[in-house]
Amino acid sequence: MRPRKTDRNQQTINAFTQQKVLTFASLCLLLQLSGATVRRRLKEWNALSSYNQGGQYYTLPSIPEFNKQGLWKHEGAFFSKQGTMKETVVHLVQISQRGLSNSELEGVLGATTNSYLPQCKNLAGVRREKYKRQVVYFSADEQVYQAQKKKRFPPEPAAAKLPSDALSIIILVELIKHPKSNPVELSRILRQRG
């Protein structure tokens, strides 16, 4: 009986190597085991489950070629080095330069977060803020949060210092007296008047 188990394990690993991603149902058929036993086997192999498609797709940790954000997509099944959608969102927010809105998260993840994120209002490591009809997620770390917020909402450039009301009236009077003068000439006239 022991060699049979090993043969099925090797057949399943070979199937992973060829197809890269397998569904839970196909794993049960390949291994000819109950669902609970297949889950234990997947845990032994440190298999990754997809963060989309209801987590029904699995792959072995040696197969994915993760991008710099720790994500890998294969034929509609999306995987993360972080594991779950929750852990992935926290990681992406932590490494982002300016926090992430729902739509930005969806763009990075390739999956909708609208049904998931509202349920997770208090994600550990993430600060959530509303801004102009959208929710933006920032790091809960105060220093990272301040840097992200500064990049997302840069300070408005300081307005040029305007002249006082009295000086504005003097400028207008000179402009009325000399309507054809350009700014340089007007400036010269005003300097002569003190």
PDB file of N, CA, C and O in Angstrom, residues 14 18 37 48 62 68 79 86 88 101 110 144 162:
ATOM      1  N   ASN A  14       3.846  15.390 -10.855  1.00  0.00           N
ATOM      2  CA  ASN A  14       4.084  15.481 -12.305  1.00  0.00           C
ATOM      3  C   ASN A  14       2.970  16.282 -12.983  1.00  0.00           C
ATOM      4  O   ASN A  14       3.234  17.069 -13.891  1.00  0.00           O
ATOM      5  N   GLN A  18       3.380  19.722 -15.199  1.00  0.00           N
ATOM      6  CA  GLN A  18       2.887  19.897 -16.569  1.00  0.00           C
ATOM      7  C   GLN A  18       1.837  21.007 -16.673  1.00  0.00           C
ATOM      8  O   GLN A  18       1.889  21.828 -17.579  1.00  0.00           O
ATOM      9  N   THR A  37      -8.079  14.511   3.536  1.00  0.00           N
ATOM     10  CA  THR A  37      -6.730  13.972   3.359  1.00  0.00           C
ATOM     11  C   THR A  37      -5.976  14.755   2.286  1.00  0.00           C
ATOM     12  O   THR A  37      -4.772  15.025   2.423  1.00  0.00           O
ATOM     13  N   LEU A  48       0.153  26.421  -2.549  1.00  0.00           N
ATOM     14  CA  LEU A  48      -0.497  27.732  -2.514  1.00  0.00           C
ATOM     15  C   LEU A  48      -1.883  27.616  -3.138  1.00  0.00           C
ATOM     16  O   LEU A  48      -2.044  26.943  -4.158  1.00  0.00           O
ATOM     17  N   SER A  62       7.249  25.774  -5.842  1.00  0.00           N
ATOM     18  CA  SER A  62       8.373  25.855  -6.786  1.00  0.00           C
ATOM     19  C   SER A  62       7.933  26.264  -8.193  1.00  0.00           C
ATOM     20  O   SER A  62       8.781  26.587  -9.032  1.00  0.00           O
ATOM     21  N   LYS A  68       7.432  41.418  -8.998  1.00  0.00           N
ATOM     22  CA  LYS A  68       8.059  42.167  -7.895  1.00  0.00           C
ATOM     23  C   LYS A  68       7.083  42.456  -6.758  1.00  0.00           C
ATOM     24  O   LYS A  68       7.498  42.726  -5.639  1.00  0.00           O
ATOM     25  N   PHE A  79      -2.279  33.937  -7.790  1.00  0.00           N
ATOM     26  CA  PHE A  79      -1.606  33.484  -6.573  1.00  0.00           C
ATOM     27  C   PHE A  79      -0.732  34.591  -6.008  1.00  0.00           C
ATOM     28  O   PHE A  79      -0.254  35.455  -6.738  1.00  0.00           O
ATOM     29  N   LYS A  86      -6.359  38.711   2.111  1.00  0.00           N
ATOM     30  CA  LYS A  86      -6.148  39.644   3.222  1.00  0.00           C
ATOM     31  C   LYS A  86      -4.665  39.958   3.397  1.00  0.00           C
ATOM     32  O   LYS A  86      -4.265  41.125   3.448  1.00  0.00           O
ATOM     33  N   THR A  88      -2.323  39.569   1.275  1.00  0.00           N
ATOM     34  CA  THR A  88      -1.825  40.193   0.048  1.00  0.00           C
ATOM     35  C   THR A  88      -2.141  41.679   0.033  1.00  0.00           C
ATOM     36  O   THR A  88      -1.288  42.508  -0.299  1.00  0.00           O
ATOM     37  N   SER A 101      -6.068  52.809  -3.481  1.00  0.00           N
ATOM     38  CA  SER A 101      -7.534  52.877  -3.445  1.00  0.00           C
ATOM     39  C   SER A 101      -8.086  51.515  -3.858  1.00  0.00           C
ATOM     40  O   SER A 101      -7.342  50.651  -4.333  1.00  0.00           O
ATOM     41  N   GLY A 110      -5.940  42.166 -10.084  1.00  0.00           N
ATOM     42  CA  GLY A 110      -6.643  41.539 -11.197  1.00  0.00           C
ATOM     43  C   GLY A 110      -7.948  40.913 -10.769  1.00  0.00           C
ATOM     44  O   GLY A 110      -8.548  40.135 -11.502  1.00  0.00           O
ATOM     45  N   VAL A 144       5.470  55.447   7.679  1.00  0.00           N
ATOM     46  CA  VAL A 144       5.120  55.043   6.320  1.00  0.00           C
ATOM     47  C   VAL A 144       3.827  55.743   5.905  1.00  0.00           C
ATOM     48  O   VAL A 144       3.707  56.235   4.783  1.00  0.00           O
ATOM     49  N   LEU A 162       0.897  88.172  -2.730  1.00  0.00           N
ATOM     50  CA  LEU A 162       0.157  89.247  -3.384  1.00  0.00           C
ATOM     51  C   LEU A 162       0.432  90.575  -2.693  1.00  0.00           C
ATOM     52  O   LEU A 162       0.659  90.620  -1.487  1.00  0.00           O
TER      53      LEU A 162
END
